[in-house]
PDB file of C-alpha atoms (C1' of nucleotides) in Angstrom:
ATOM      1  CA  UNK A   1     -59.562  -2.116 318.150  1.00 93.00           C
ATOM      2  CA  UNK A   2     -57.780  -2.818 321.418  1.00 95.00           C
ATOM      3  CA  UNK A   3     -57.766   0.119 324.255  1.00 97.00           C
ATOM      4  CA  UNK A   4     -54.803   1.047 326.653  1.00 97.00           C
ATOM      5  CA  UNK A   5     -53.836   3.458 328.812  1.00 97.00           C
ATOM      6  CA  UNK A   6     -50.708   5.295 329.339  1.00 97.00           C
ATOM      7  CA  UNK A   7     -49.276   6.696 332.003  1.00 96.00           C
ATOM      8  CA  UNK A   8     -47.024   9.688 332.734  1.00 95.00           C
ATOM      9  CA  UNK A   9     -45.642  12.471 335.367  1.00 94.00           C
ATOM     10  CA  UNK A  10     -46.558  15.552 333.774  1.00 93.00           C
ATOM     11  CA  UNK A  11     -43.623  17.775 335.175  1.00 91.00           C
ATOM     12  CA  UNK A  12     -42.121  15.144 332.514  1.00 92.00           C
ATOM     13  CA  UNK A  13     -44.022  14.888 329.924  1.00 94.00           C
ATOM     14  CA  UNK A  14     -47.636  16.114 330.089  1.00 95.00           C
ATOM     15  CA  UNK A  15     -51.019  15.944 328.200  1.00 96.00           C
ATOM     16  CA  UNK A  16     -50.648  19.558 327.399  1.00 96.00           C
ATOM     17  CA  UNK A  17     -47.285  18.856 325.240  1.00 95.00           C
ATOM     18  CA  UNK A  18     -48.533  15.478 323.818  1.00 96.00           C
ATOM     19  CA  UNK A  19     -51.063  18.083 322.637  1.00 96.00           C
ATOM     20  CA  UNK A  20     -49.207  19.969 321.276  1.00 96.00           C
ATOM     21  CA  UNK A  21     -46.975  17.455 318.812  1.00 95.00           C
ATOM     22  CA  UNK A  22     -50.521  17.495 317.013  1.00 94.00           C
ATOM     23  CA  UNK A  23     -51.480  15.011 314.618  1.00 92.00           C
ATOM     24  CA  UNK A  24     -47.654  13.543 314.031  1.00 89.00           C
ATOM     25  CA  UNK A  25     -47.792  12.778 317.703  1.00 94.00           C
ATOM     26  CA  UNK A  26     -44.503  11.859 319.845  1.00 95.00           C
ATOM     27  CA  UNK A  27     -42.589   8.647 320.695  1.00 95.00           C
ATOM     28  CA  UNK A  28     -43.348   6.896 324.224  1.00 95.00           C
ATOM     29  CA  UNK A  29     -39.638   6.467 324.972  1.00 93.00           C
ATOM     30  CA  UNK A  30     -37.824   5.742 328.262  1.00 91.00           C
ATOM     31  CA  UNK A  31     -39.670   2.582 328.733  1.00 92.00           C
ATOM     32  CA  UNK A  32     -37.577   0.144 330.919  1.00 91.00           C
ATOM     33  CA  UNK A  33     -40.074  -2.480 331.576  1.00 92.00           C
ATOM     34  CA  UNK A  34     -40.733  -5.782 329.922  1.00 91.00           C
ATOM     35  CA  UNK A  35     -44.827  -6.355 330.422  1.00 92.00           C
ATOM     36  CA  UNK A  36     -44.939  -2.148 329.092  1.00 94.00           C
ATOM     37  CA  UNK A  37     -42.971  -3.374 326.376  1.00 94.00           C
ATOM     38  CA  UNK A  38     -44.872  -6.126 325.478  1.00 93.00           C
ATOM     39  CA  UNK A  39     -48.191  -3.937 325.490  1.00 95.00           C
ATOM     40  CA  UNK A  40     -46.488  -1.396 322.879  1.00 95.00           C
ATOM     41  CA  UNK A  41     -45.554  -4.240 321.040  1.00 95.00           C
ATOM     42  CA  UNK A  42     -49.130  -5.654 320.133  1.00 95.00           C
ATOM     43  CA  UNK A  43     -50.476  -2.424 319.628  1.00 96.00           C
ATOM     44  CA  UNK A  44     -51.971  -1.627 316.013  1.00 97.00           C
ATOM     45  CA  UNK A  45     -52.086   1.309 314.272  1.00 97.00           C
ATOM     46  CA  UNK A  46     -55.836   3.637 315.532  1.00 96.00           C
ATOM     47  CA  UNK A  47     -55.621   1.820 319.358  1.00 97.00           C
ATOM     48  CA  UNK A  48     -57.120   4.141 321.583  1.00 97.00           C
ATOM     49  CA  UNK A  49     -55.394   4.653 324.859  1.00 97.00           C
ATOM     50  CA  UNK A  50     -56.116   6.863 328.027  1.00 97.00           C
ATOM     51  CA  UNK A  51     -53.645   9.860 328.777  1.00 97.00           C
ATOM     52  CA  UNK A  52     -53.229   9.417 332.802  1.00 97.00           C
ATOM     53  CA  UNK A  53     -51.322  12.177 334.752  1.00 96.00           C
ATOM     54  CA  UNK A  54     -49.660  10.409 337.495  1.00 94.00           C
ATOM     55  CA  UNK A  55     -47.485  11.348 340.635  1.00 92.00           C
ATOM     56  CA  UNK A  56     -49.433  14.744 340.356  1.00 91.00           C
ATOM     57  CA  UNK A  57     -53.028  15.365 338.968  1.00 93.00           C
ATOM     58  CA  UNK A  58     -54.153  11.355 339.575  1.00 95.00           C
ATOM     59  CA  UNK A  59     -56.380  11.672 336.565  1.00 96.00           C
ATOM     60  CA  UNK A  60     -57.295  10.776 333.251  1.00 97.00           C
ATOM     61  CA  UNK A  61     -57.138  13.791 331.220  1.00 96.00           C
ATOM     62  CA  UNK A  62     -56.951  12.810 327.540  1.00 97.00           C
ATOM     63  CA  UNK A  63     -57.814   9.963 324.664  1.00 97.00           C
ATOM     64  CA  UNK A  64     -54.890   9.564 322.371  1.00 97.00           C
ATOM     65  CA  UNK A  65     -54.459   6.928 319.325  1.00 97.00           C
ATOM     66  CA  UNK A  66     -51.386   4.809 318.128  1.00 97.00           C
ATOM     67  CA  UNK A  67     -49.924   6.616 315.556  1.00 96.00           C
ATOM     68  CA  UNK A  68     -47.184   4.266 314.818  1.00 96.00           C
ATOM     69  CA  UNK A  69     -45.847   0.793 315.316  1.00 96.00           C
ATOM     70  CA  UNK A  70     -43.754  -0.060 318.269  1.00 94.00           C
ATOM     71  CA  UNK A  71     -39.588   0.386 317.033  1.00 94.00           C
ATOM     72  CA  UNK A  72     -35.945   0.880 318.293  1.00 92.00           C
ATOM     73  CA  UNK A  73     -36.471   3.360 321.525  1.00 92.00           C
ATOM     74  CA  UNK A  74     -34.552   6.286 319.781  1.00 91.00           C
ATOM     75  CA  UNK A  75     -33.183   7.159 323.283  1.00 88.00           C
ATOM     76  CA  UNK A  76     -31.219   3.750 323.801  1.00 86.00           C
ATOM     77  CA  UNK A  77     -28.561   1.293 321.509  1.00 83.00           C
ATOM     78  CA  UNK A  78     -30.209  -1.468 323.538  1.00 85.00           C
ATOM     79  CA  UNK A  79     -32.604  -3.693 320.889  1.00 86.00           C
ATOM     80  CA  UNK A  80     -34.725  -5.036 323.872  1.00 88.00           C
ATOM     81  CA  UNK A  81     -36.287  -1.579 324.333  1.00 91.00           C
ATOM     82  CA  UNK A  82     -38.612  -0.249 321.470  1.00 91.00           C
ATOM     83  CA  UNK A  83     -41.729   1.510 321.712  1.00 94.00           C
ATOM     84  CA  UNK A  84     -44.865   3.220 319.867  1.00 96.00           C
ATOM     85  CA  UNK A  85     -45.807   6.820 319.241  1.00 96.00           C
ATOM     86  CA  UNK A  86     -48.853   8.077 320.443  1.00 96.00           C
ATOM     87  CA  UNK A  87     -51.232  11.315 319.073  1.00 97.00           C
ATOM     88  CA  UNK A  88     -53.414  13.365 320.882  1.00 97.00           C
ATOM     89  CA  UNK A  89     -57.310  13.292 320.208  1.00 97.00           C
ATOM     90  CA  UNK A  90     -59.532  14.551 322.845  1.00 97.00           C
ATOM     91  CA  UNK A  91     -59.366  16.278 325.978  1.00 97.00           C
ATOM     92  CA  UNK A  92     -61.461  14.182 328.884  1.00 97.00           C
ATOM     93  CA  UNK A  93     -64.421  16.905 329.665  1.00 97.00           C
ATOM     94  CA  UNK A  94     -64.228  15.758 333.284  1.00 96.00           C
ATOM     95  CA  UNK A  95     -60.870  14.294 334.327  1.00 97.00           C
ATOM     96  CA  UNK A  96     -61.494  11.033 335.841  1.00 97.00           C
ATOM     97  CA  UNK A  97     -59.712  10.854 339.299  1.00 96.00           C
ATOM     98  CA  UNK A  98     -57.837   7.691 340.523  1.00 96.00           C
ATOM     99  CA  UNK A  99     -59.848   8.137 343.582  1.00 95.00           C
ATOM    100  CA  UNK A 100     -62.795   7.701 341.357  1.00 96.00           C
ATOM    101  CA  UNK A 101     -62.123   4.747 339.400  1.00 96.00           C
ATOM    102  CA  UNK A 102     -61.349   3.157 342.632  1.00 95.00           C
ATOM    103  CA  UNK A 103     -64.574   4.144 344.136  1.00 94.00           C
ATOM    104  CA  UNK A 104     -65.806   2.648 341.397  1.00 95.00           C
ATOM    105  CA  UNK A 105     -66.789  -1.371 341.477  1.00 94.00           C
ATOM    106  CA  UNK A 106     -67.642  -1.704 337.755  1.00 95.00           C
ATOM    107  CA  UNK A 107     -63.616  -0.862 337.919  1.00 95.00           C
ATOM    108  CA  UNK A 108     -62.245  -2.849 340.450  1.00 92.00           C
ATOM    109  CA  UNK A 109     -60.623  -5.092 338.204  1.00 92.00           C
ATOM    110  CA  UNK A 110     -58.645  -2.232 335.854  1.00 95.00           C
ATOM    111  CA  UNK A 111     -54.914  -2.245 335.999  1.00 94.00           C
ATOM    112  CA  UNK A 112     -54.883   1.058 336.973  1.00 95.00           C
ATOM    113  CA  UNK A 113     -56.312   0.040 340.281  1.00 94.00           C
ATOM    114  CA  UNK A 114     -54.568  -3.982 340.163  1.00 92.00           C
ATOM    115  CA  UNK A 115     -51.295  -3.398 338.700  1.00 92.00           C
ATOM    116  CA  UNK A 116     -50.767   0.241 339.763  1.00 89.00           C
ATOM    117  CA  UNK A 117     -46.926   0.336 338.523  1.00 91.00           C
ATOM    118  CA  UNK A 118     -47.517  -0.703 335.140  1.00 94.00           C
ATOM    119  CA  UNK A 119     -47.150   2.473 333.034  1.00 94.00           C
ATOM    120  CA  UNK A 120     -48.421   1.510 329.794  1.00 95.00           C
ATOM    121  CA  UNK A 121     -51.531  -1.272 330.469  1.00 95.00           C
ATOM    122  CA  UNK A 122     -54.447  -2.534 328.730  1.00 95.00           C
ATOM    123  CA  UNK A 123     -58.078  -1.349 329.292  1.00 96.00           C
ATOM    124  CA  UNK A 124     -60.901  -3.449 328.524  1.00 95.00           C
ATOM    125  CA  UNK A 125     -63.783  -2.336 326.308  1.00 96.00           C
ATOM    126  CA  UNK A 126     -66.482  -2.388 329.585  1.00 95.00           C
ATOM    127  CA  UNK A 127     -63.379  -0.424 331.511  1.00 96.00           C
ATOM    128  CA  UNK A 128     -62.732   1.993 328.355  1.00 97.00           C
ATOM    129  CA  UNK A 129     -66.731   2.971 328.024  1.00 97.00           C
ATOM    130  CA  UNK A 130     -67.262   3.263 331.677  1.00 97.00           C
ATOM    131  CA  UNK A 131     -64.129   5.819 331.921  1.00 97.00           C
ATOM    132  CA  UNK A 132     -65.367   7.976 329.348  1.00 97.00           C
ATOM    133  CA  UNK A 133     -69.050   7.720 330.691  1.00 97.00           C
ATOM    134  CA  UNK A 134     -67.278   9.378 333.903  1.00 97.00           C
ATOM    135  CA  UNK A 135     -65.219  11.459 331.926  1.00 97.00           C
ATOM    136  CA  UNK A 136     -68.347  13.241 329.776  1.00 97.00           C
ATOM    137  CA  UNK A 137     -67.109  11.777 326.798  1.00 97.00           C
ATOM    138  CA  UNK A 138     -68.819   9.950 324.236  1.00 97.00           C
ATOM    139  CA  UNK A 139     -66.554   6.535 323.972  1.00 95.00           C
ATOM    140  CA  UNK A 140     -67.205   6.192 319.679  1.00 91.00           C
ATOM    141  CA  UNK A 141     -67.287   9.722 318.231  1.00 94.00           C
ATOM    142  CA  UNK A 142     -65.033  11.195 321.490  1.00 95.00           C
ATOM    143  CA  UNK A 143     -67.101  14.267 321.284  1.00 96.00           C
ATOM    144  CA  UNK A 144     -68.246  15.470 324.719  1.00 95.00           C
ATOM    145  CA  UNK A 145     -71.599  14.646 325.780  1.00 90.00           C
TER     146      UNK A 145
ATOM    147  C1'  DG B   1     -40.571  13.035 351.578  1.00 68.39           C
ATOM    148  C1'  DC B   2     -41.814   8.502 352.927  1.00 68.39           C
ATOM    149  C1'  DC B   3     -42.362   3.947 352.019  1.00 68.39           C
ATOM    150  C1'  DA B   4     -44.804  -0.199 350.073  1.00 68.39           C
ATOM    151  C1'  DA B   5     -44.926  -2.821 346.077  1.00 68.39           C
ATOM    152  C1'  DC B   6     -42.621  -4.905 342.791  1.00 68.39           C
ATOM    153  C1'  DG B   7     -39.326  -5.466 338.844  1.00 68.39           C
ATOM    154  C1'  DT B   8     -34.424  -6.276 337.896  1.00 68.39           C
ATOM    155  C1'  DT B   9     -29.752  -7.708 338.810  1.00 68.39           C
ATOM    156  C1'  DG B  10     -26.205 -10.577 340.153  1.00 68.39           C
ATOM    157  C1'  DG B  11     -23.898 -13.856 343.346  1.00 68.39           C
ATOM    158  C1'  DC B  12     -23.980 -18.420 344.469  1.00 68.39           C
TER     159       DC B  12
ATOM    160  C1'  DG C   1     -32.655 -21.250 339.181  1.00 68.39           C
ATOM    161  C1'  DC C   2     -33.051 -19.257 343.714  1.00 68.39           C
ATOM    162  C1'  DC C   3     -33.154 -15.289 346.361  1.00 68.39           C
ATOM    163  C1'  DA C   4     -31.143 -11.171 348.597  1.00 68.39           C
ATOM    164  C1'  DA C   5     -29.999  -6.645 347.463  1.00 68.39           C
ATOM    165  C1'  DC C   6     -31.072  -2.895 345.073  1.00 68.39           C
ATOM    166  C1'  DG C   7     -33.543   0.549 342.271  1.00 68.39           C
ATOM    167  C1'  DT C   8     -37.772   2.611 340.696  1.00 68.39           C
ATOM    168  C1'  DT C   9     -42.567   3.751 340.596  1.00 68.39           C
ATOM    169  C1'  DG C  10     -46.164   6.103 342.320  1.00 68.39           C
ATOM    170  C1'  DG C  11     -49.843   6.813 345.930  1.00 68.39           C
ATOM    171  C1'  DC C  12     -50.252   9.082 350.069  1.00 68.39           C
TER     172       DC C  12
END
DNA sequence: GCCAACGTTGGC
DNA sequence: GCCAACGTTGGC
């Protein structure tokens, strides 16, 4: 299983309304950007990826899962734009700030902090346990701790 | 609201 | 294929 983490303004689209699409989850369209892209694209089906709120809130808030393969971007014609849909499947106990994972040195090397304008990025498995250590959540069963 | 960082576009 | 201009992201 690969982790990633996605990003989003949530006067757009927040982790309260990914929420509530439930289990059938919701389609991570509007992405313009090749390396985002290329994430979706190699994502399987049960990835877990981090819900990040940015612009406002600066946090990690949720744990979602790939729900289905990257496709056609329903909101374009163009074929170079396609993307995954995503379901909710835990709230973070203890939103982890940006400020924090900066702070952070076991961190220093996450995208979030190296590539801050990627908006859909991969999280390594040290990066993805330490973030949920932070968060209060249990990184296998996502049940707080 | 500002602006730095950086990705994309298009002229040459 | 370079690079300047431009647009967008996103922290502050």
């Amino acid at each position: 299983m690969q982790y990633w983490l996605f990003k989003s303004e949530p006067f757009k689209w927040s982790w309260e309304q990914q929420k509530a699409k439930g289990k059938v989850g919701e389609e991570w369209d509007g992405i313009r950007n090749y390396q985002a892209r290329n994430n979706m694209r190699a994502m399987e089906l049960g990835d877990r990826a981090f819900f990040y709120h940015s612009n406002e809130g600066l946090d990690v808030v949720g744990v979602a899962e790939v729900s289905k393969l990257s496709a056609q971007d329903t909101t374009t014609d163009d074929e170079r734009w396609d993307c995954v849909f995503i379901r909710a499947l835990a709230d973070v106990p203890n939103p982890v700030t940006l400020k924090e994972v900066k702070a952070n040195d076991a961190l220093k090397d996450m995208a979030l902090v190296t590539s801050m304008r990627l908006s859909v990025q991969p999280v390594k498995r040290d990066e993805w346990v330490e973030v949920c250590r932070m968060g209060g959540l249990d990184p296998d069963s996502l049940k707080p701790v």
